[in-house]
Amino acid sequence: MPRLLPFSLRSTWQAKRAPGNLGVKLLQDRNLAFWTCTAWTDEGAMRRFMRADAHGQAMTKLMDWCSEASVVHWQQDQPDLPDWQEAHRRMIAEGRPSKVNHPSAAHQAFQVDPPRRA
C-alpha cells in the first residue's frame, strides 16, 4: 500500500493535466480498494495517458502489488463522469479483470464489490 500511494497521486495529477482529459475522480474504498474514473476526448488520448509517466510506471507494478484489479472502457455522448454506482454496473457488465500475479478468489471469480459511496 505505501508503495502504491505515490503512484496513485502522481497518476491523478498526470491525468488532470493530460491532453484530452475531460475529468478525473478517485475513491478510496474499504479493504484497500481504489476506484478511478476518467473521461477523455478520444481513445487515443486515453491510451497515451495510460502508457506515459507515472501511470505507465504504476501499470508495470500492478501485477505484483495487487491481488485484484479490473478495468472497463466505454463511450458515451456526454463528457460528465458517471456516479460510482454506474461505474460499478459497467464494470460488472462490460469490464474485465486485469492480470495480477497473486489473484484473490474474488479476482478469479470477477466479483467486484460495489463502492461504498454514492
GROMACS .gro file of C-alpha atoms in nm:
model
  118
    1MET     CA    1   0.000   0.000   0.000
    2PRO     CA    2   0.266   0.262   0.085
    3ARG     CA    3   0.435   0.196  -0.250
    4LEU     CA    4   0.110   0.236  -0.444
    5LEU     CA    5   0.000   0.568  -0.293
    6PRO     CA    6   0.269   0.791  -0.453
    7PHE     CA    7   0.196   0.639  -0.795
    8SER     CA    8  -0.175   0.696  -0.743
    9LEU     CA    9  -0.128   1.060  -0.652
   10ARG     CA   10   0.117   1.122  -0.937
   11SER     CA   11  -0.111   0.942  -1.185
   12THR     CA   12  -0.406   1.157  -1.078
   13TRP     CA   13  -0.202   1.474  -1.122
   14GLN     CA   14  -0.080   1.343  -1.459
   15ALA     CA   15  -0.436   1.263  -1.577
   16LYS     CA   16  -0.572   1.604  -1.480
   17ARG     CA   17  -0.307   1.770  -1.697
   18ALA     CA   18  -0.303   1.522  -1.985
   19PRO     CA   19  -0.414   1.642  -2.329
   20GLY     CA   20  -0.767   1.524  -2.398
   21ASN     CA   21  -0.868   1.471  -2.035
   22LEU     CA   22  -1.224   1.581  -1.953
   23GLY     CA   23  -1.236   1.474  -1.589
   24VAL     CA   24  -1.083   1.261  -1.313
   25LYS     CA   25  -1.219   1.131  -0.987
   26LEU     CA   26  -1.091   0.883  -0.729
   27LEU     CA   27  -1.248   0.687  -0.448
   28GLN     CA   28  -1.053   0.524  -0.169
   29ASP     CA   29  -1.289   0.247  -0.067
   30ARG     CA   30  -1.297  -0.019   0.203
   31ASN     CA   31  -1.046  -0.306   0.213
   32LEU     CA   32  -0.776  -0.102   0.038
   33ALA     CA   33  -0.982  -0.083  -0.282
   34PHE     CA   34  -0.934   0.221  -0.505
   35TRP     CA   35  -1.168   0.331  -0.782
   36THR     CA   36  -1.051   0.563  -1.058
   37CYS     CA   37  -1.279   0.719  -1.317
   38THR     CA   38  -1.163   0.935  -1.608
   39ALA     CA   39  -1.322   1.080  -1.920
   40TRP     CA   40  -1.133   1.156  -2.242
   41THR     CA   41  -1.197   1.330  -2.570
   42ASP     CA   42  -1.099   1.014  -2.756
   43GLU     CA   43  -0.947   0.671  -2.708
   44GLY     CA   44  -0.608   0.782  -2.839
   45ALA     CA   45  -0.573   1.045  -2.566
   46MET     CA   46  -0.667   0.788  -2.303
   47ARG     CA   47  -0.415   0.534  -2.434
   48ARG     CA   48  -0.134   0.792  -2.447
   49PHE     CA   49  -0.202   0.873  -2.082
   50MET     CA   50  -0.214   0.503  -1.987
   51ARG     CA   51   0.139   0.439  -2.118
   52ALA     CA   52   0.306   0.762  -2.007
   53ASP     CA   53   0.486   0.878  -1.695
   54ALA     CA   54   0.353   0.782  -1.350
   55HIS     CA   55   0.056   0.582  -1.477
   56GLY     CA   56   0.270   0.381  -1.715
   57GLN     CA   57   0.516   0.305  -1.434
   58ALA     CA   58   0.236   0.204  -1.197
   59MET     CA   59   0.089  -0.034  -1.456
   60THR     CA   60   0.417  -0.228  -1.469
   61LYS     CA   61   0.397  -0.281  -1.091
   62LEU     CA   62   0.026  -0.358  -1.070
   63MET     CA   63   0.072  -0.730  -1.137
   64ASP     CA   64   0.291  -0.770  -0.827
   65TRP     CA   65   0.126  -0.518  -0.595
   66CYS     CA   66  -0.242  -0.604  -0.640
   67SER     CA   67  -0.442  -0.920  -0.578
   68GLU     CA   68  -0.747  -0.769  -0.751
   69ALA     CA   69  -0.771  -0.523  -1.039
   70SER     CA   70  -1.016  -0.465  -1.320
   71VAL     CA   71  -1.090  -0.218  -1.595
   72VAL     CA   72  -1.381  -0.109  -1.809
   73HIS     CA   73  -1.389   0.131  -2.105
   74TRP     CA   74  -1.699   0.270  -2.272
   75GLN     CA   75  -1.806   0.555  -2.494
   76GLN     CA   76  -2.085   0.797  -2.413
   77ASP     CA   77  -2.222   1.115  -2.565
   78GLN     CA   78  -2.178   1.343  -2.264
   79PRO     CA   79  -1.839   1.422  -2.103
   80ASP     CA   80  -1.975   1.401  -1.745
   81LEU     CA   81  -1.822   1.138  -1.521
   82PRO     CA   82  -2.068   0.868  -1.411
   83ASP     CA   83  -2.153   0.818  -1.044
   84TRP     CA   84  -1.982   0.528  -0.867
   85GLN     CA   85  -2.287   0.301  -0.891
   86GLU     CA   86  -2.292   0.341  -1.271
   87ALA     CA   87  -1.918   0.275  -1.286
   88HIS     CA   88  -1.971  -0.043  -1.084
   89ARG     CA   89  -2.263  -0.151  -1.304
   90ARG     CA   90  -2.049  -0.104  -1.614
   91MET     CA   91  -1.755  -0.284  -1.453
   92ILE     CA   92  -1.969  -0.591  -1.386
   93ALA     CA   93  -2.148  -0.584  -1.722
   94GLU     CA   94  -1.865  -0.483  -1.956
   95GLY     CA   95  -1.538  -0.489  -1.761
   96ARG     CA   96  -1.264  -0.744  -1.733
   97PRO     CA   97  -1.012  -0.847  -1.472
   98SER     CA   98  -0.657  -0.719  -1.515
   99LYS     CA   99  -0.362  -0.957  -1.498
  100VAL     CA  100  -0.224  -0.996  -1.145
  101ASN     CA  101   0.039  -1.244  -1.026
  102HIS     CA  102  -0.132  -1.330  -0.697
  103PRO     CA  103  -0.507  -1.319  -0.767
  104SER     CA  104  -0.757  -1.344  -0.483
  105ALA     CA  105  -1.054  -1.579  -0.507
  106ALA     CA  106  -1.276  -1.275  -0.575
  107HIS     CA  107  -1.049  -1.167  -0.862
  108GLN     CA  108  -1.057  -1.515  -1.014
  109ALA     CA  109  -1.439  -1.514  -1.000
  110PHE     CA  110  -1.455  -1.149  -1.115
  111GLN     CA  111  -1.651  -1.048  -0.807
  112VAL     CA  112  -1.626  -0.672  -0.767
  113ASP     CA  113  -1.786  -0.530  -0.454
  114PRO     CA  114  -1.990  -0.216  -0.516
  115PRO     CA  115  -1.830   0.107  -0.397
  116ARG     CA  116  -1.940   0.221  -0.052
  117ARG     CA  117  -2.033   0.577  -0.154
  118ALA     CA  118  -2.290   0.726  -0.386
   0.00000   0.00000   0.00000
